[in-house]
Coordinates of C-alpha atoms in Angstrom, one line a residue:
M1 CA 107.9 75.1 136.4
K2 CA 106.1 76.8 139.5
G3 CA 104.3 73.6 140.2
F4 CA 107.8 71.9 140.6
L5 CA 109.0 74.3 142.7
K6 CA 106.0 74.8 145.0
K7 CA 105.9 70.7 145.8
A8 CA 109.8 70.9 146.1
K9 CA 111.3 69.6 149.3
A10 CA 114.5 68.8 150.4
E11 CA 118.0 69.1 151.7
Y12 CA 120.5 71.1 149.9
H13 CA 120.8 73.6 152.7
G14 CA 124.4 73.5 153.2
F15 CA 125.3 74.2 149.6
V16 CA 124.7 77.9 149.7
G17 CA 127.0 78.4 152.9
D18 CA 129.7 76.5 151.1
T19 CA 129.4 78.3 148.0
E20 CA 129.3 81.8 149.7
R21 CA 132.3 80.8 152.1
A22 CA 134.2 79.9 148.9
S23 CA 133.3 83.2 147.1
Q24 CA 134.9 85.3 150.2
Q25 CA 138.1 83.6 149.7
P26 CA 139.5 84.8 146.2
D27 CA 142.5 83.0 144.8
C28 CA 145.1 86.0 145.2
K29 CA 147.9 84.2 143.1
S30 CA 146.2 84.5 139.9
D31 CA 143.6 86.3 137.7
R32 CA 141.3 83.3 137.9
P33 CA 137.9 83.1 139.7
P34 CA 137.7 82.3 143.0
P35 CA 138.4 78.5 143.9
L36 CA 135.2 76.2 143.5
P37 CA 133.8 74.7 146.7
T38 CA 135.0 71.4 147.7
H39 CA 131.7 70.0 149.1
P40 CA 129.3 69.0 147.8
N41 CA 130.3 67.6 144.6
V42 CA 128.0 70.0 142.5
L43 CA 130.8 72.0 141.1
Q44 CA 133.6 69.5 141.0
H45 CA 132.7 66.8 138.5
Q46 CA 134.2 67.3 135.3
R47 CA 136.7 69.9 136.5
Q48 CA 139.5 68.0 134.7
S49 CA 137.7 67.8 131.2
E50 CA 139.2 70.9 129.7
Y51 CA 138.4 71.7 125.8
P52 CA 139.1 70.4 123.5
T53 CA 138.9 66.8 124.7
Q54 CA 137.9 63.5 123.2
S55 CA 134.5 63.6 124.8
K56 CA 133.0 66.7 127.0
Y57 CA 130.6 63.9 128.6
Q58 CA 132.6 61.2 129.5
H59 CA 133.0 62.3 133.1
Q60 CA 129.4 62.4 134.7
P61 CA 128.2 62.8 138.1
Q62 CA 128.5 59.8 140.4
S63 CA 126.0 58.9 143.4
L64 CA 124.3 62.3 143.6
P65 CA 120.6 63.0 145.2
G66 CA 118.1 61.7 142.8
M67 CA 120.1 59.5 140.5
S68 CA 118.5 56.2 141.6
L69 CA 115.6 57.3 139.1
D70 CA 117.8 57.9 136.3
S71 CA 118.4 56.0 133.3
P72 CA 121.9 55.6 131.4
N73 CA 123.1 59.1 130.1
L74 CA 123.4 58.8 126.3
I75 CA 124.9 62.2 125.8
K76 CA 127.9 62.2 123.5
D77 CA 129.4 65.2 121.5
P78 CA 127.7 66.8 118.8
T79 CA 128.2 65.0 115.4
P80 CA 128.9 67.0 112.1
E81 CA 125.5 65.8 111.4
D82 CA 124.1 67.3 114.3
I83 CA 125.7 70.6 113.6
L84 CA 124.1 70.7 110.1
R85 CA 121.0 70.0 111.5
Y86 CA 120.8 72.1 114.6
R87 CA 122.9 75.0 113.7
Y88 CA 121.2 78.4 112.6
H89 CA 120.2 78.1 109.0
H90 CA 121.0 81.1 106.6
G91 CA 119.7 79.8 103.4
T92 CA 117.7 79.8 100.1
N93 CA 115.4 77.8 98.3
L94 CA 117.0 76.4 95.1
G95 CA 113.7 77.3 93.2
S96 CA 112.2 75.9 89.9
I97 CA 114.4 73.1 89.5
Y98 CA 112.6 69.8 90.3
V99 CA 109.3 71.3 90.6
L100 CA 108.9 73.6 87.8
E101 CA 107.0 76.9 87.9
R102 CA 106.5 78.7 84.7
W103 CA 107.2 82.3 85.9
L104 CA 110.5 81.2 87.0
H105 CA 111.6 79.1 84.3
P106 CA 109.4 79.8 81.1
S107 CA 112.2 78.3 79.1
L108 CA 111.2 74.7 80.3
F109 CA 107.8 75.1 78.7
H110 CA 107.2 74.8 75.1
D111 CA 105.5 78.0 73.7
D112 CA 102.1 75.9 72.8
T113 CA 101.9 74.8 76.3
Q114 CA 98.9 76.2 78.3
G115 CA 99.5 75.3 81.9
S116 CA 102.1 76.5 84.3
S117 CA 102.9 73.2 86.4
E118 CA 105.4 70.5 85.9
L119 CA 102.9 68.1 84.4
E120 CA 102.1 70.4 81.8
A121 CA 105.5 71.2 81.0
V122 CA 106.3 67.4 80.5
K123 CA 103.1 66.8 78.5
G124 CA 104.0 69.7 76.3
W125 CA 107.3 68.7 75.5
V126 CA 106.7 64.9 75.1
E127 CA 103.9 65.8 72.4
K128 CA 106.4 67.9 70.7
I129 CA 109.8 66.6 70.9
G130 CA 108.9 62.9 72.2
M131 CA 109.6 61.2 75.4
E132 CA 113.6 60.5 75.1
A133 CA 114.2 64.0 73.8
T134 CA 112.1 65.4 76.6
K135 CA 114.2 63.2 79.0
R136 CA 117.4 64.4 77.8
K137 CA 116.0 68.2 78.1
F138 CA 115.1 67.8 81.6
E139 CA 118.1 65.8 82.7
E140 CA 120.3 68.9 81.4
H141 CA 118.4 71.4 83.3
W142 CA 118.7 69.4 86.5
R143 CA 122.5 69.0 85.7
N144 CA 123.3 72.6 85.0
A145 CA 120.8 74.0 87.9
V146 CA 123.7 74.6 90.1
T147 CA 127.6 75.1 89.1
D148 CA 130.6 74.5 91.1
A149 CA 130.8 78.4 91.0
D150 CA 127.5 79.0 92.4
I151 CA 128.2 76.6 95.2
E152 CA 131.3 78.6 96.1
W153 CA 129.7 81.9 95.9
L154 CA 126.7 80.5 98.2
R155 CA 129.5 79.2 100.9
D156 CA 131.8 82.1 100.6
R157 CA 129.9 85.2 99.6
A158 CA 126.2 84.5 100.9
K159 CA 127.8 82.4 104.1
C160 CA 124.7 80.1 103.0
T161 CA 124.6 77.2 105.5
T162 CA 121.7 75.3 104.0
I163 CA 119.7 75.0 100.9
R164 CA 115.7 74.0 100.8
L165 CA 115.4 71.7 98.0
P166 CA 111.8 71.6 96.4
V167 CA 111.1 68.0 95.0
G168 CA 108.4 66.2 93.9
Y169 CA 107.1 62.9 94.3
F170 CA 107.7 62.3 90.6
S171 CA 111.5 63.1 91.3
L172 CA 112.0 60.2 93.7
S173 CA 112.3 57.7 90.4
H174 CA 110.6 54.9 91.5
P175 CA 108.0 54.0 89.5
S176 CA 105.6 52.8 92.2
L177 CA 105.6 56.4 93.6
T178 CA 104.0 57.6 90.5
E179 CA 101.7 54.8 90.0
N180 CA 98.1 55.4 89.4
T181 CA 99.1 59.3 89.3
P182 CA 99.0 61.7 86.4
F183 CA 102.8 61.5 86.4
S184 CA 102.7 57.9 85.5
P185 CA 102.9 57.9 81.8
Y186 CA 106.0 60.1 82.3
H187 CA 108.0 58.0 85.0
H188 CA 110.8 57.2 82.3
I189 CA 111.5 60.9 82.1
Y190 CA 112.2 61.1 85.7
A191 CA 114.3 57.9 86.0
A192 CA 117.5 59.9 86.7
A193 CA 116.0 62.7 88.9
W194 CA 116.6 61.3 92.0
S195 CA 120.4 60.4 91.3
S196 CA 120.7 63.8 90.3
I197 CA 119.4 65.0 93.6
R198 CA 121.5 62.9 95.6
T199 CA 124.8 64.1 93.6
L200 CA 123.6 67.8 94.4
I201 CA 123.1 66.9 98.1
S202 CA 126.5 65.3 98.1
R203 CA 128.0 68.3 96.2
L204 CA 126.7 70.9 98.6
R205 CA 127.5 68.4 101.8
A206 CA 131.3 68.7 100.6
H207 CA 131.2 72.5 100.9
S208 CA 129.5 72.4 104.3
I209 CA 126.2 73.3 103.0
G210 CA 123.3 71.2 104.3
T211 CA 120.1 70.2 102.4
L212 CA 116.4 70.4 103.6
L213 CA 114.5 68.1 101.5
D214 CA 111.0 69.7 100.8
L215 CA 108.4 67.4 99.4
H216 CA 106.8 70.4 97.6
A217 CA 104.6 68.6 95.1
L218 CA 102.7 65.8 96.8
P219 CA 100.3 63.2 95.3
G220 CA 97.3 65.4 94.2
G221 CA 98.7 68.4 95.9
A222 CA 98.7 69.9 99.2
N223 CA 97.5 73.0 97.7
K224 CA 95.6 74.4 94.7
A225 CA 98.6 76.1 93.1
D226 CA 100.9 75.0 90.4
H227 CA 103.7 74.5 92.2
S228 CA 102.2 71.2 93.6
G229 CA 102.8 69.6 90.4
T230 CA 99.5 70.2 88.2
N231 CA 97.1 72.8 87.3
T232 CA 93.8 71.0 88.7
G233 CA 93.3 74.0 90.9
V234 CA 92.4 71.2 93.8
A235 CA 94.4 70.1 96.7
R236 CA 93.5 66.6 96.3
L237 CA 95.9 64.9 98.8
W238 CA 93.7 65.6 101.7
T239 CA 90.6 64.0 100.0
S240 CA 92.2 60.8 98.7
S241 CA 93.3 57.9 100.7
P242 CA 95.3 56.6 97.9
N243 CA 97.1 60.2 97.7
R244 CA 97.6 60.2 101.3
D245 CA 99.2 56.8 101.6
L246 CA 101.4 57.4 98.7
G247 CA 102.5 60.7 100.5
V248 CA 103.6 58.6 103.5
R249 CA 105.4 56.3 101.5
C250 CA 107.3 59.0 99.8
C251 CA 108.1 60.4 103.2
Q252 CA 109.4 56.9 104.0
F253 CA 111.5 56.8 100.8
L254 CA 113.2 59.8 101.8
A255 CA 113.9 58.5 105.2
Q256 CA 115.5 55.3 104.2
E257 CA 117.4 57.2 101.8
V258 CA 118.9 59.4 104.6
K259 CA 119.3 56.5 107.0
G260 CA 121.2 54.4 104.3
G261 CA 123.8 57.2 103.9
L262 CA 122.7 60.1 102.2
A263 CA 124.7 62.5 104.2
G264 CA 123.8 66.4 104.5
V265 CA 120.0 66.2 104.8
V266 CA 118.9 68.5 107.5
G267 CA 115.6 67.5 107.6
I268 CA 112.6 66.3 105.5
Q269 CA 109.6 68.6 104.8
V270 CA 106.6 66.4 104.5
A271 CA 104.5 69.2 102.9
N272 CA 104.6 72.7 101.5
E273 CA 102.1 75.3 102.1
A274 CA 99.3 73.1 103.2
D275 CA 96.0 74.8 102.3
W276 CA 94.2 76.4 105.3
E277 CA 92.1 73.8 107.3
S278 CA 92.8 70.9 105.3
E279 CA 90.7 68.0 106.2
G280 CA 92.8 65.5 108.0
M281 CA 96.1 67.3 107.8
W282 CA 97.3 66.7 111.3
E283 CA 96.6 63.1 111.2
W284 CA 98.3 62.7 108.0
Y285 CA 101.1 64.5 109.9
D286 CA 101.0 61.9 112.5
D287 CA 101.3 59.2 109.9
C288 CA 104.2 60.7 108.0
I289 CA 106.1 61.3 111.4
A290 CA 105.4 57.7 112.4
A291 CA 106.7 56.4 109.4
I292 CA 110.1 58.6 109.4
S293 CA 110.5 57.7 113.2
E294 CA 110.5 54.0 112.5
V295 CA 113.1 54.4 109.9
D296 CA 115.3 56.9 111.8
A297 CA 113.9 58.8 114.7
S298 CA 116.9 61.1 114.5
I299 CA 115.8 63.0 111.3
P300 CA 114.1 66.4 111.9
V301 CA 110.5 66.4 110.3
V302 CA 109.2 69.8 108.9
I303 CA 105.8 70.4 108.6
S304 CA 103.8 73.2 106.9
D305 CA 101.6 75.5 109.3
G306 CA 98.9 75.3 107.0
W307 CA 98.9 79.4 107.2
N308 CA 97.6 78.8 111.0
L309 CA 100.9 79.1 113.1
G310 CA 99.0 79.1 116.6
Q311 CA 97.5 75.8 115.9
A312 CA 100.7 74.3 114.2
I313 CA 102.5 75.3 117.6
E314 CA 100.1 73.5 119.7
Y315 CA 100.4 70.6 117.7
S316 CA 104.3 70.7 117.9
L317 CA 104.1 71.0 121.7
K318 CA 102.2 67.8 121.8
K319 CA 104.7 66.2 119.5
N320 CA 107.8 67.2 121.0
V321 CA 107.5 65.9 124.5
A322 CA 110.5 65.2 126.5
Y323 CA 109.3 61.5 127.2
P324 CA 107.5 60.3 124.4
D325 CA 106.4 56.4 124.4
R326 CA 108.5 55.4 121.5
P327 CA 111.5 57.0 119.8
T328 CA 110.0 59.9 117.6
C329 CA 111.4 62.8 115.2
P330 CA 111.8 66.4 116.3
I331 CA 109.2 68.4 114.5
I332 CA 109.8 71.9 113.3
I333 CA 107.0 74.2 111.8
D334 CA 107.6 75.7 108.6
T335 CA 105.7 79.0 108.1
H336 CA 106.0 81.6 105.1
H337 CA 106.0 85.4 105.2
Y338 CA 105.0 87.2 102.0
W339 CA 103.8 90.7 101.7
T340 CA 103.0 90.7 98.2
F341 CA 99.7 88.6 97.5
S342 CA 96.8 89.7 99.8
D343 CA 94.5 92.6 99.1
A344 CA 95.0 93.5 103.0
D345 CA 99.0 94.0 102.1
K346 CA 98.1 95.9 98.9
Q347 CA 96.7 98.6 101.0
K348 CA 99.7 99.1 102.7
S349 CA 102.7 101.5 102.1
P350 CA 106.1 100.2 102.0
E351 CA 106.5 101.8 105.5
E352 CA 103.4 100.1 107.1
I353 CA 104.5 96.6 106.0
I354 CA 107.9 97.2 107.2
Q355 CA 106.5 98.0 110.9
D356 CA 104.1 94.9 110.1
V357 CA 107.6 92.8 110.2
D358 CA 107.7 92.8 114.0
T359 CA 104.1 91.7 114.8
K360 CA 105.2 88.4 113.2
L361 CA 105.8 85.1 115.2
H362 CA 103.9 86.6 118.4
E363 CA 102.3 82.9 118.4
L364 CA 105.6 81.8 120.0
D365 CA 105.2 84.3 122.9
S366 CA 105.4 82.3 126.5
K367 CA 105.6 79.0 124.3
E368 CA 109.6 78.6 124.3
G369 CA 112.1 78.1 127.2
D370 CA 110.3 75.1 129.1
V371 CA 110.5 71.7 127.3
I372 CA 110.1 69.7 130.4
T373 CA 106.6 71.4 131.2
R374 CA 105.2 72.4 127.9
G375 CA 107.1 70.4 125.0
A376 CA 109.5 72.1 122.4
V377 CA 108.4 74.2 119.6
Q378 CA 110.8 75.3 116.8
V379 CA 109.9 77.4 113.6
L380 CA 111.7 78.2 110.7
I381 CA 110.9 80.4 107.7
G382 CA 110.5 78.3 104.7
E383 CA 110.2 81.0 102.3
Y384 CA 110.3 84.7 102.3
S385 CA 111.5 87.7 99.7
S386 CA 111.9 91.6 99.7
V387 CA 109.1 91.9 97.3
M388 CA 106.2 94.5 97.9
S389 CA 103.6 94.7 95.3
E390 CA 103.2 97.7 93.0
E391 CA 100.0 98.9 94.7
T392 CA 102.4 99.2 97.9
W393 CA 105.1 101.0 96.3
S394 CA 102.3 103.5 94.9
K395 CA 101.7 104.5 98.5
A396 CA 105.4 105.3 99.6
A397 CA 106.2 108.4 101.3
S398 CA 109.7 109.6 100.9
R399 CA 112.6 107.4 100.8
S400 CA 114.0 105.7 97.7
R401 CA 112.8 102.3 96.8
S402 CA 116.2 100.6 97.1
Q403 CA 116.4 102.0 100.8
L404 CA 113.1 101.0 101.7
T405 CA 113.5 97.4 100.3
Q406 CA 116.9 97.3 102.2
T407 CA 115.1 98.3 105.5
F408 CA 112.2 95.5 104.6
A409 CA 114.9 92.7 104.2
H410 CA 117.0 93.7 107.0
R411 CA 114.0 93.8 109.3
Q412 CA 113.1 90.5 108.3
T413 CA 116.5 88.9 108.7
H414 CA 116.5 90.4 112.3
L415 CA 113.3 88.8 112.9
H416 CA 114.5 85.5 111.9
T417 CA 117.8 85.3 113.6
T418 CA 116.2 86.3 117.1
R419 CA 113.1 84.0 116.8
T420 CA 113.8 80.9 114.6
A421 CA 115.9 78.4 113.6
G422 CA 116.6 79.9 110.2
S423 CA 115.2 81.2 107.0
F424 CA 115.2 80.4 103.3
F425 CA 114.9 83.1 100.9
W426 CA 112.7 82.6 97.6
T427 CA 114.8 81.8 95.5
L428 CA 118.0 81.1 94.0
N429 CA 117.4 79.8 90.4
M430 CA 115.5 81.3 87.5
D431 CA 115.6 81.9 83.8
W432 CA 116.0 85.8 84.5
P433 CA 118.9 86.3 86.8
P434 CA 119.8 87.8 89.2
G435 CA 116.3 88.0 90.2
G436 CA 115.8 91.5 91.6
S437 CA 113.8 91.1 95.0
W438 CA 112.9 87.6 94.1
G439 CA 116.7 86.9 93.9
F440 CA 119.1 85.5 96.2
R441 CA 122.0 86.4 94.5
D442 CA 120.8 89.9 93.9
Q443 CA 119.6 90.6 97.5
T444 CA 122.9 89.2 98.9
D445 CA 125.1 91.1 96.5
C446 CA 123.4 94.3 97.2
G447 CA 123.5 93.8 100.9
N448 CA 119.8 93.6 101.5
I449 CA 120.0 89.9 102.7
V450 CA 122.7 89.6 105.4
P451 CA 124.0 86.5 106.9
P452 CA 124.4 86.6 110.8
H453 CA 127.5 88.5 111.8
Y454 CA 129.2 85.7 113.6
S455 CA 129.4 83.5 110.2
S456 CA 131.6 86.3 108.7
I457 CA 134.6 85.8 111.6
P458 CA 137.8 84.7 110.0
D459 CA 139.0 81.3 110.9
H460 CA 141.9 82.7 112.9
E461 CA 139.7 85.0 114.7
I462 CA 137.4 81.9 115.7
G463 CA 140.5 80.2 117.2
T464 CA 141.0 83.2 119.4
L465 CA 137.6 83.5 120.4
L466 CA 137.8 79.3 121.4
Q467 CA 140.6 80.0 123.6
R468 CA 138.8 83.0 125.1
A469 CA 136.0 80.5 126.0
Q470 CA 138.3 77.8 127.3
H471 CA 139.7 80.5 129.5
R472 CA 136.7 81.8 130.8
R473 CA 134.7 78.7 131.2
D474 CA 135.2 78.1 134.8
E475 CA 134.7 81.8 135.7
R476 CA 131.3 81.5 133.7
M477 CA 130.2 78.3 135.4
Y478 CA 130.8 79.2 138.7
K479 CA 128.8 82.4 138.4
A480 CA 125.8 80.5 136.8
V481 CA 125.8 77.6 139.3
T482 CA 126.3 80.0 142.3
E483 CA 123.4 82.3 141.1
H484 CA 121.1 79.5 140.3
V485 CA 121.8 77.7 143.8
Q486 CA 121.5 81.1 145.8
Y487 CA 118.3 82.0 143.9
W488 CA 116.4 78.9 144.6
T489 CA 117.5 78.3 147.8
H490 CA 116.4 81.4 149.2
L491 CA 113.0 81.2 146.9
T492 CA 112.4 77.5 148.2
P493 CA 114.5 76.6 151.2
N494 CA 114.6 72.9 152.2
S495 CA 113.4 72.0 148.6
G496 CA 115.4 68.8 148.0
A497 CA 116.7 70.6 144.9
E498 CA 119.4 68.7 142.7
H499 CA 121.5 71.4 141.8
W500 CA 124.1 69.0 140.4
R501 CA 121.6 68.7 137.4
Y502 CA 122.0 72.4 136.5
E503 CA 125.8 72.3 136.9
F504 CA 125.8 69.3 134.6
G505 CA 123.3 71.0 132.0
W506 CA 125.6 73.9 131.9
K507 CA 128.6 71.9 130.8
V508 CA 126.7 70.0 128.4
G509 CA 125.2 73.2 126.9
F510 CA 128.5 75.1 126.9
G511 CA 130.5 72.3 125.3
D512 CA 127.8 71.8 122.7
A513 CA 128.0 75.4 121.7
Y514 CA 131.8 75.2 121.5
I515 CA 132.0 72.4 119.2
F516 CA 129.0 74.1 117.1
F517 CA 131.3 77.2 116.9
E518 CA 134.4 75.1 116.2
G519 CA 133.0 73.2 113.5
R520 CA 134.3 69.9 112.3
G521 CA 137.2 71.0 109.4
R522 CA 137.9 67.1 108.9
Q523 CA 134.3 66.3 108.2
A524 CA 133.8 69.3 105.8
V525 CA 131.8 71.3 108.6
R526 CA 132.8 75.1 108.8
P527 CA 133.5 76.7 111.7
G528 CA 131.4 80.0 113.1
N529 CA 128.0 78.0 113.8
R530 CA 125.4 78.9 116.5
I531 CA 123.0 76.4 117.7
G532 CA 119.7 77.7 116.0
A533 CA 117.3 75.2 117.0
L534 CA 117.8 75.8 120.4
E535 CA 114.5 74.4 121.5
L536 CA 115.0 71.2 119.6
W537 CA 118.5 71.0 120.7
V538 CA 117.6 71.3 124.6
L539 CA 114.7 68.7 123.7
K540 CA 117.4 66.1 122.2
R541 CA 119.5 66.4 125.2
I542 CA 116.9 65.9 127.7
R543 CA 115.8 62.7 125.9
E544 CA 119.5 61.3 125.7
C545 CA 120.3 62.4 129.4
G546 CA 118.5 59.9 131.1
F547 CA 117.3 62.1 133.8
R548 CA 114.0 61.4 135.4
G549 CA 112.3 62.7 138.7
R550 CA 111.0 66.6 139.8
F551 CA 114.2 68.2 139.1
V552 CA 115.0 67.6 135.4
W553 CA 113.9 71.3 134.8
E554 CA 117.3 72.2 136.5
F555 CA 119.2 70.2 133.7
E556 CA 117.3 72.2 131.2
Q557 CA 118.0 75.4 132.5
G558 CA 121.8 74.5 132.9
V559 CA 122.0 73.7 129.1
R560 CA 120.2 76.7 128.0
R561 CA 122.5 79.0 130.4
G562 CA 125.6 77.2 129.3
V563 CA 124.5 78.0 125.4
G564 CA 123.8 81.5 126.5
D565 CA 127.3 81.9 128.5
F566 CA 129.3 80.9 125.6
G567 CA 127.5 83.0 123.1
A568 CA 128.0 85.9 125.3
V569 CA 132.0 85.1 125.5
V570 CA 132.3 84.7 121.7
G571 CA 129.6 87.5 120.6
W572 CA 127.1 85.3 119.1
F573 CA 124.5 88.2 120.0

């Protein structure tokens, strides 16, 4: 941004004078803020558009400095799908339903089965009871995984906005997607899997809960673990061209399903827990993103950081540019936080691990807040838990285990709400509920995992807060624009700035935040939402606004300030 300002030239000198004169003439007849200046129009366009309106963006500036370079403005009100995708995600993983893990669902493994993966489970049952009986057994497992009561609990008690749904390539119910893979002999068993997944997504959507489709098990495996679908102990996705190609086709299939009307999908995660320094991982991500973008460039794509968040951030910044050569999906980084498994963490006490939480996500420092110059980066926590190892607990000092667990969980959720687009606890579903420190239900009911405070605001109070936002809108806008103009006029006089872009951005940001918070009841999107994926939302608005030239950064900063001002009025923070 400094580069823009040093080069900036031009002619907005009289603006501050007009603004200052207006500020010296308060309206003595009411409690409203001082009247907005009548010249220039930087604070006048859209004044007539009060909330709620048919469209917050139907009136846009006309014939202002710099507009000759601009393309048509494509900004429209946030849709219900926008709200589901870009709000803060407070959620949980569904768990071992469509990708089995023996430690979570031992009942789905025959006693004689040696392995712990989905493939070993299905092989074991087919050997013992045959193909059709195994098919019925698995279908019953899928059908009963989430009851209506579970969904109501997620919505009303847990205030869950989103489910991360692990699926396998074998779950997509298309024989061509398992051809020449270890699951090919068993594709008949999965004939109804995708239909089951679609039904679950629709049931969740009807209760205002979105779904992140997570390709947890990829052909060959993105990692060596059993949750990649097999017990080979080798991540064969990265070293096999057929596996890589098939993985891209799976992503394309999911995109086509979403494009074809599968409502409620907030994103497609192309890989889970990719191994560290996987060969050709970034190039494979390129292929997946291109394939999904070709189908529908509005679908958010989630990538695994491969346990290297810093490198993933640099990749994301290059992908999430303001002006791509062709329409391309927004990219979100999935990183996982566990303090249970590594030898280093086992050497720490609970108190040390709790302190360690605040050191996470430092890689984001100085990477956010300037999409125009740097690109956008957005992180979510795809998995975390309240679990610490027994080696760690043996080093506890004074407080009780329950107190330390609660502090640990609270510290994590605070980090998530302040620095990420959302988080998903591991996990909801297992054979041994409520699951203790691995159980979302247990940790929610005992107050360890808490939703953002604004999600618990009663609906009637949300209406009151929306009225407050309407009443304070002009006051906030006047203050924001005045401060912006005065600051930059003082810092870079005669710069030729285009401050009307800042005002327009402010109105877009404030209006967007209003609509997110208001929700869309008729479209089953509950109120009380905050824009959580702010960096990507700003990127979306920059791409849609059509603005060009040296001063688009003013629009960006206006959007950010408008969102922030709305949040300050209703108490998001």
